[in-house]
Amino acid sequence: MVITEIFKSIQGESSYVGLPCTFIRLTGCNLRCHWCDTAYAFYGGQRMSNEEVLARVRELGCKLIEITGGEPLLQPDVIPLAAQLVAENYRVLIETSGERFVGNLPREVVKIMDVKCPGSGESDKFCFENLAALERKDEIKFVIADETDYRYAVEFIAKHRLHETVDEILISPVFGQMSARLLAECILRDGLKVRMGMQIHKFIWEPDARSR
Ligand code: SF4
């Protein structure tokens, strides 16, 4: 597979926020979200076998692993890699755009799946079969660029009854673009049952360009 980087950091998002975590960032993405913060992972990368990836993960010594990108599900080898990590008793998270089908991953993998809002420019790419493939331990994430995105998320959650699908629905403001305060006020005003996230890795590591 083609890998942009493997590194250890503090998990900045999801219900696993704050925990030490090894990140495996796969190269390449077929979407182009306007606010993407990992465009450096679109191209380049280094070819590594699954065994080489596993060896590096073992070296870093962290039991929580996140497979991310780019879009990790574009590379078929990610399925056996995830299965090997599960077999070695790692807690495995995968961050995916929601455009690729997640149902072929091992059940034990926690799927953290985006639903892209209009502000991303990619909201028409969602794979609706994914909603039936998720389990309660999985997490659905909306990244909010403006109030139009917020209303889109509210309607999507209600229309597809997402609270019956997963325990965790995540909502984050686009870093440096959407007011966190405004988003918090909207959530509280509407009594929305979601977890608001702030991408704490960016607060920790800025101005590192890769915001580890
Ligand atoms: S899906 Fe993720 S990696 Fe791809 S363009 Fe969107 S934010 Fe960037």
JSON list of N, CA and C in Angstrom, two decimals, residues 13-56:
[
{"chain": "A", "resi": 13, "resn": "GLU", "atom": "N", "xyz": [-9.97, 13.89, 17.62]},
{"chain": "A", "resi": 13, "resn": "GLU", "atom": "CA", "xyz": [-11.39, 13.91, 17.25]},
{"chain": "A", "resi": 13, "resn": "GLU", "atom": "C", "xyz": [-12.08, 12.67, 17.77]},
{"chain": "A", "resi": 14, "resn": "SER", "atom": "N", "xyz": [-13.38, 12.63, 17.56]},
{"chain": "A", "resi": 14, "resn": "SER", "atom": "CA", "xyz": [-14.22, 11.47, 17.86]},
{"chain": "A", "resi": 14, "resn": "SER", "atom": "C", "xyz": [-14.39, 11.28, 19.37]},
{"chain": "A", "resi": 15, "resn": "SER", "atom": "N", "xyz": [-15.02, 10.20, 19.77]},
{"chain": "A", "resi": 15, "resn": "SER", "atom": "CA", "xyz": [-15.20, 9.94, 21.20]},
{"chain": "A", "resi": 15, "resn": "SER", "atom": "C", "xyz": [-13.90, 9.43, 21.83]},
{"chain": "A", "resi": 16, "resn": "TYR", "atom": "N", "xyz": [-12.87, 9.19, 21.01]},
{"chain": "A", "resi": 16, "resn": "TYR", "atom": "CA", "xyz": [-11.56, 8.75, 21.51]},
{"chain": "A", "resi": 16, "resn": "TYR", "atom": "C", "xyz": [-10.61, 9.94, 21.72]},
{"chain": "A", "resi": 17, "resn": "VAL", "atom": "N", "xyz": [-11.14, 11.14, 21.65]},
{"chain": "A", "resi": 17, "resn": "VAL", "atom": "CA", "xyz": [-10.34, 12.36, 21.75]},
{"chain": "A", "resi": 17, "resn": "VAL", "atom": "C", "xyz": [-9.48, 12.35, 23.02]},
{"chain": "A", "resi": 18, "resn": "GLY", "atom": "N", "xyz": [-8.25, 12.82, 22.87]},
{"chain": "A", "resi": 18, "resn": "GLY", "atom": "CA", "xyz": [-7.36, 12.95, 24.02]},
{"chain": "A", "resi": 18, "resn": "GLY", "atom": "C", "xyz": [-6.48, 11.74, 24.28]},
{"chain": "A", "resi": 19, "resn": "LEU", "atom": "N", "xyz": [-6.75, 10.62, 23.63]},
{"chain": "A", "resi": 19, "resn": "LEU", "atom": "CA", "xyz": [-5.97, 9.41, 23.90]},
{"chain": "A", "resi": 19, "resn": "LEU", "atom": "C", "xyz": [-4.74, 9.34, 22.99]},
{"chain": "A", "resi": 20, "resn": "PRO", "atom": "N", "xyz": [-3.61, 8.86, 23.51]},
{"chain": "A", "resi": 20, "resn": "PRO", "atom": "CA", "xyz": [-2.47, 8.59, 22.62]},
{"chain": "A", "resi": 20, "resn": "PRO", "atom": "C", "xyz": [-2.88, 7.58, 21.54]},
{"chain": "A", "resi": 21, "resn": "CYS", "atom": "N", "xyz": [-2.41, 7.82, 20.33]},
{"chain": "A", "resi": 21, "resn": "CYS", "atom": "CA", "xyz": [-2.91, 7.03, 19.19]},
{"chain": "A", "resi": 21, "resn": "CYS", "atom": "C", "xyz": [-1.84, 7.00, 18.11]},
{"chain": "A", "resi": 22, "resn": "THR", "atom": "N", "xyz": [-1.67, 5.86, 17.48]},
{"chain": "A", "resi": 22, "resn": "THR", "atom": "CA", "xyz": [-0.81, 5.79, 16.28]},
{"chain": "A", "resi": 22, "resn": "THR", "atom": "C", "xyz": [-1.68, 5.97, 15.04]},
{"chain": "A", "resi": 23, "resn": "PHE", "atom": "N", "xyz": [-1.26, 6.87, 14.19]},
{"chain": "A", "resi": 23, "resn": "PHE", "atom": "CA", "xyz": [-2.00, 7.18, 12.96]},
{"chain": "A", "resi": 23, "resn": "PHE", "atom": "C", "xyz": [-1.28, 6.57, 11.76]},
{"chain": "A", "resi": 24, "resn": "ILE", "atom": "N", "xyz": [-2.03, 5.86, 10.94]},
{"chain": "A", "resi": 24, "resn": "ILE", "atom": "CA", "xyz": [-1.51, 5.35, 9.67]},
{"chain": "A", "resi": 24, "resn": "ILE", "atom": "C", "xyz": [-2.24, 6.13, 8.58]},
{"chain": "A", "resi": 25, "resn": "ARG", "atom": "N", "xyz": [-1.50, 7.03, 7.93]},
{"chain": "A", "resi": 25, "resn": "ARG", "atom": "CA", "xyz": [-2.15, 7.89, 6.93]},
{"chain": "A", "resi": 25, "resn": "ARG", "atom": "C", "xyz": [-1.86, 7.36, 5.53]},
{"chain": "A", "resi": 26, "resn": "LEU", "atom": "N", "xyz": [-2.89, 6.87, 4.85]},
{"chain": "A", "resi": 26, "resn": "LEU", "atom": "CA", "xyz": [-2.74, 6.34, 3.51]},
{"chain": "A", "resi": 26, "resn": "LEU", "atom": "C", "xyz": [-2.81, 7.47, 2.49]},
{"chain": "A", "resi": 27, "resn": "THR", "atom": "N", "xyz": [-2.08, 7.28, 1.40]},
{"chain": "A", "resi": 27, "resn": "THR", "atom": "CA", "xyz": [-1.99, 8.32, 0.37]},
{"chain": "A", "resi": 27, "resn": "THR", "atom": "C", "xyz": [-3.17, 8.22, -0.62]},
{"chain": "A", "resi": 28, "resn": "GLY", "atom": "N", "xyz": [-3.66, 9.37, -1.04]},
{"chain": "A", "resi": 28, "resn": "GLY", "atom": "CA", "xyz": [-4.65, 9.43, -2.11]},
{"chain": "A", "resi": 28, "resn": "GLY", "atom": "C", "xyz": [-6.04, 9.70, -1.61]},
{"chain": "A", "resi": 29, "resn": "CYS", "atom": "N", "xyz": [-6.78, 10.53, -2.35]},
{"chain": "A", "resi": 29, "resn": "CYS", "atom": "CA", "xyz": [-8.20, 10.75, -2.07]},
{"chain": "A", "resi": 29, "resn": "CYS", "atom": "C", "xyz": [-8.90, 11.08, -3.37]},
{"chain": "A", "resi": 30, "resn": "ASN", "atom": "N", "xyz": [-10.11, 10.58, -3.52]},
{"chain": "A", "resi": 30, "resn": "ASN", "atom": "CA", "xyz": [-10.88, 10.84, -4.74]},
{"chain": "A", "resi": 30, "resn": "ASN", "atom": "C", "xyz": [-11.84, 12.01, -4.57]},
{"chain": "A", "resi": 31, "resn": "LEU", "atom": "N", "xyz": [-11.89, 12.61, -3.37]},
{"chain": "A", "resi": 31, "resn": "LEU", "atom": "CA", "xyz": [-12.71, 13.81, -3.16]},
{"chain": "A", "resi": 31, "resn": "LEU", "atom": "C", "xyz": [-11.78, 15.03, -3.05]},
{"chain": "A", "resi": 32, "resn": "ARG", "atom": "N", "xyz": [-12.37, 16.21, -3.08]},
{"chain": "A", "resi": 32, "resn": "ARG", "atom": "CA", "xyz": [-11.62, 17.45, -2.93]},
{"chain": "A", "resi": 32, "resn": "ARG", "atom": "C", "xyz": [-12.44, 18.43, -2.08]},
{"chain": "A", "resi": 33, "resn": "CYS", "atom": "N", "xyz": [-12.62, 18.10, -0.82]},
{"chain": "A", "resi": 33, "resn": "CYS", "atom": "CA", "xyz": [-13.39, 18.97, 0.08]},
{"chain": "A", "resi": 33, "resn": "CYS", "atom": "C", "xyz": [-12.73, 20.35, 0.11]},
{"chain": "A", "resi": 34, "resn": "HIS", "atom": "N", "xyz": [-13.55, 21.41, 0.03]},
{"chain": "A", "resi": 34, "resn": "HIS", "atom": "CA", "xyz": [-12.99, 22.77, -0.04]},
{"chain": "A", "resi": 34, "resn": "HIS", "atom": "C", "xyz": [-12.08, 23.06, 1.16]},
{"chain": "A", "resi": 35, "resn": "TRP", "atom": "N", "xyz": [-12.44, 22.53, 2.31]},
{"chain": "A", "resi": 35, "resn": "TRP", "atom": "CA", "xyz": [-11.70, 22.86, 3.54]},
{"chain": "A", "resi": 35, "resn": "TRP", "atom": "C", "xyz": [-10.71, 21.77, 3.95]},
{"chain": "A", "resi": 36, "resn": "CYS", "atom": "N", "xyz": [-10.38, 20.86, 3.03]},
{"chain": "A", "resi": 36, "resn": "CYS", "atom": "CA", "xyz": [-9.50, 19.73, 3.39]},
{"chain": "A", "resi": 36, "resn": "CYS", "atom": "C", "xyz": [-8.20, 20.22, 4.04]},
{"chain": "A", "resi": 37, "resn": "ASP", "atom": "N", "xyz": [-7.84, 19.57, 5.15]},
{"chain": "A", "resi": 37, "resn": "ASP", "atom": "CA", "xyz": [-6.60, 19.95, 5.84]},
{"chain": "A", "resi": 37, "resn": "ASP", "atom": "C", "xyz": [-5.50, 18.90, 5.66]},
{"chain": "A", "resi": 38, "resn": "THR", "atom": "N", "xyz": [-5.71, 17.94, 4.77]},
{"chain": "A", "resi": 38, "resn": "THR", "atom": "CA", "xyz": [-4.67, 16.93, 4.54]},
{"chain": "A", "resi": 38, "resn": "THR", "atom": "C", "xyz": [-4.37, 16.76, 3.05]},
{"chain": "A", "resi": 39, "resn": "ALA", "atom": "N", "xyz": [-4.40, 17.89, 2.32]},
{"chain": "A", "resi": 39, "resn": "ALA", "atom": "CA", "xyz": [-4.13, 17.82, 0.88]},
{"chain": "A", "resi": 39, "resn": "ALA", "atom": "C", "xyz": [-2.73, 17.27, 0.60]},
{"chain": "A", "resi": 40, "resn": "TYR", "atom": "N", "xyz": [-1.83, 17.38, 1.58]},
{"chain": "A", "resi": 40, "resn": "TYR", "atom": "CA", "xyz": [-0.48, 16.84, 1.38]},
{"chain": "A", "resi": 40, "resn": "TYR", "atom": "C", "xyz": [-0.50, 15.32, 1.22]},
{"chain": "A", "resi": 41, "resn": "ALA", "atom": "N", "xyz": [-1.63, 14.69, 1.57]},
{"chain": "A", "resi": 41, "resn": "ALA", "atom": "CA", "xyz": [-1.73, 13.23, 1.43]},
{"chain": "A", "resi": 41, "resn": "ALA", "atom": "C", "xyz": [-2.34, 12.81, 0.09]},
{"chain": "A", "resi": 42, "resn": "PHE", "atom": "N", "xyz": [-2.64, 13.75, -0.78]},
{"chain": "A", "resi": 42, "resn": "PHE", "atom": "CA", "xyz": [-3.26, 13.39, -2.07]},
{"chain": "A", "resi": 42, "resn": "PHE", "atom": "C", "xyz": [-2.28, 12.62, -2.97]},
{"chain": "A", "resi": 43, "resn": "TYR", "atom": "N", "xyz": [-1.02, 13.02, -2.92]},
{"chain": "A", "resi": 43, "resn": "TYR", "atom": "CA", "xyz": [-0.02, 12.47, -3.85]},
{"chain": "A", "resi": 43, "resn": "TYR", "atom": "C", "xyz": [1.23, 12.02, -3.10]},
{"chain": "A", "resi": 44, "resn": "GLY", "atom": "N", "xyz": [2.08, 11.32, -3.82]},
{"chain": "A", "resi": 44, "resn": "GLY", "atom": "CA", "xyz": [3.37, 10.92, -3.25]},
{"chain": "A", "resi": 44, "resn": "GLY", "atom": "C", "xyz": [3.23, 9.68, -2.40]},
{"chain": "A", "resi": 45, "resn": "GLY", "atom": "N", "xyz": [3.82, 9.71, -1.24]},
{"chain": "A", "resi": 45, "resn": "GLY", "atom": "CA", "xyz": [3.76, 8.55, -0.35]},
{"chain": "A", "resi": 45, "resn": "GLY", "atom": "C", "xyz": [4.85, 7.54, -0.65]},
{"chain": "A", "resi": 46, "resn": "GLN", "atom": "N", "xyz": [4.85, 6.53, 0.22]},
{"chain": "A", "resi": 46, "resn": "GLN", "atom": "CA", "xyz": [5.90, 5.50, 0.16]},
{"chain": "A", "resi": 46, "resn": "GLN", "atom": "C", "xyz": [5.23, 4.13, 0.11]},
{"chain": "A", "resi": 47, "resn": "ARG", "atom": "N", "xyz": [5.68, 3.28, -0.81]},
{"chain": "A", "resi": 47, "resn": "ARG", "atom": "CA", "xyz": [5.13, 1.93, -0.87]},
{"chain": "A", "resi": 47, "resn": "ARG", "atom": "C", "xyz": [5.63, 1.12, 0.32]},
{"chain": "A", "resi": 48, "resn": "MET", "atom": "N", "xyz": [4.70, 0.50, 1.02]},
{"chain": "A", "resi": 48, "resn": "MET", "atom": "CA", "xyz": [5.07, -0.35, 2.17]},
{"chain": "A", "resi": 48, "resn": "MET", "atom": "C", "xyz": [4.19, -1.59, 2.14]},
{"chain": "A", "resi": 49, "resn": "SER", "atom": "N", "xyz": [4.76, -2.71, 2.52]},
{"chain": "A", "resi": 49, "resn": "SER", "atom": "CA", "xyz": [3.95, -3.92, 2.66]},
{"chain": "A", "resi": 49, "resn": "SER", "atom": "C", "xyz": [3.18, -3.84, 3.97]},
{"chain": "A", "resi": 50, "resn": "ASN", "atom": "N", "xyz": [2.15, -4.67, 4.09]},
{"chain": "A", "resi": 50, "resn": "ASN", "atom": "CA", "xyz": [1.40, -4.69, 5.35]},
{"chain": "A", "resi": 50, "resn": "ASN", "atom": "C", "xyz": [2.33, -5.06, 6.51]},
{"chain": "A", "resi": 51, "resn": "GLU", "atom": "N", "xyz": [3.27, -5.95, 6.26]},
{"chain": "A", "resi": 51, "resn": "GLU", "atom": "CA", "xyz": [4.20, -6.35, 7.33]},
{"chain": "A", "resi": 51, "resn": "GLU", "atom": "C", "xyz": [5.05, -5.17, 7.78]},
{"chain": "A", "resi": 52, "resn": "GLU", "atom": "N", "xyz": [5.49, -4.35, 6.81]},
{"chain": "A", "resi": 52, "resn": "GLU", "atom": "CA", "xyz": [6.29, -3.17, 7.17]},
{"chain": "A", "resi": 52, "resn": "GLU", "atom": "C", "xyz": [5.45, -2.17, 7.98]},
{"chain": "A", "resi": 53, "resn": "VAL", "atom": "N", "xyz": [4.20, -2.01, 7.59]},
{"chain": "A", "resi": 53, "resn": "VAL", "atom": "CA", "xyz": [3.32, -1.10, 8.35]},
{"chain": "A", "resi": 53, "resn": "VAL", "atom": "C", "xyz": [3.14, -1.63, 9.76]},
{"chain": "A", "resi": 54, "resn": "LEU", "atom": "N", "xyz": [2.89, -2.92, 9.88]},
{"chain": "A", "resi": 54, "resn": "LEU", "atom": "CA", "xyz": [2.69, -3.52, 11.21]},
{"chain": "A", "resi": 54, "resn": "LEU", "atom": "C", "xyz": [3.93, -3.38, 12.08]},
{"chain": "A", "resi": 55, "resn": "ALA", "atom": "N", "xyz": [5.11, -3.56, 11.45]},
{"chain": "A", "resi": 55, "resn": "ALA", "atom": "CA", "xyz": [6.36, -3.45, 12.22]},
{"chain": "A", "resi": 55, "resn": "ALA", "atom": "C", "xyz": [6.50, -2.05, 12.80]},
{"chain": "A", "resi": 56, "resn": "ARG", "atom": "N", "xyz": [6.18, -1.04, 11.98]},
{"chain": "A", "resi": 56, "resn": "ARG", "atom": "CA", "xyz": [6.29, 0.36, 12.46]},
{"chain": "A", "resi": 56, "resn": "ARG", "atom": "C", "xyz": [5.27, 0.63, 13.57]}
]
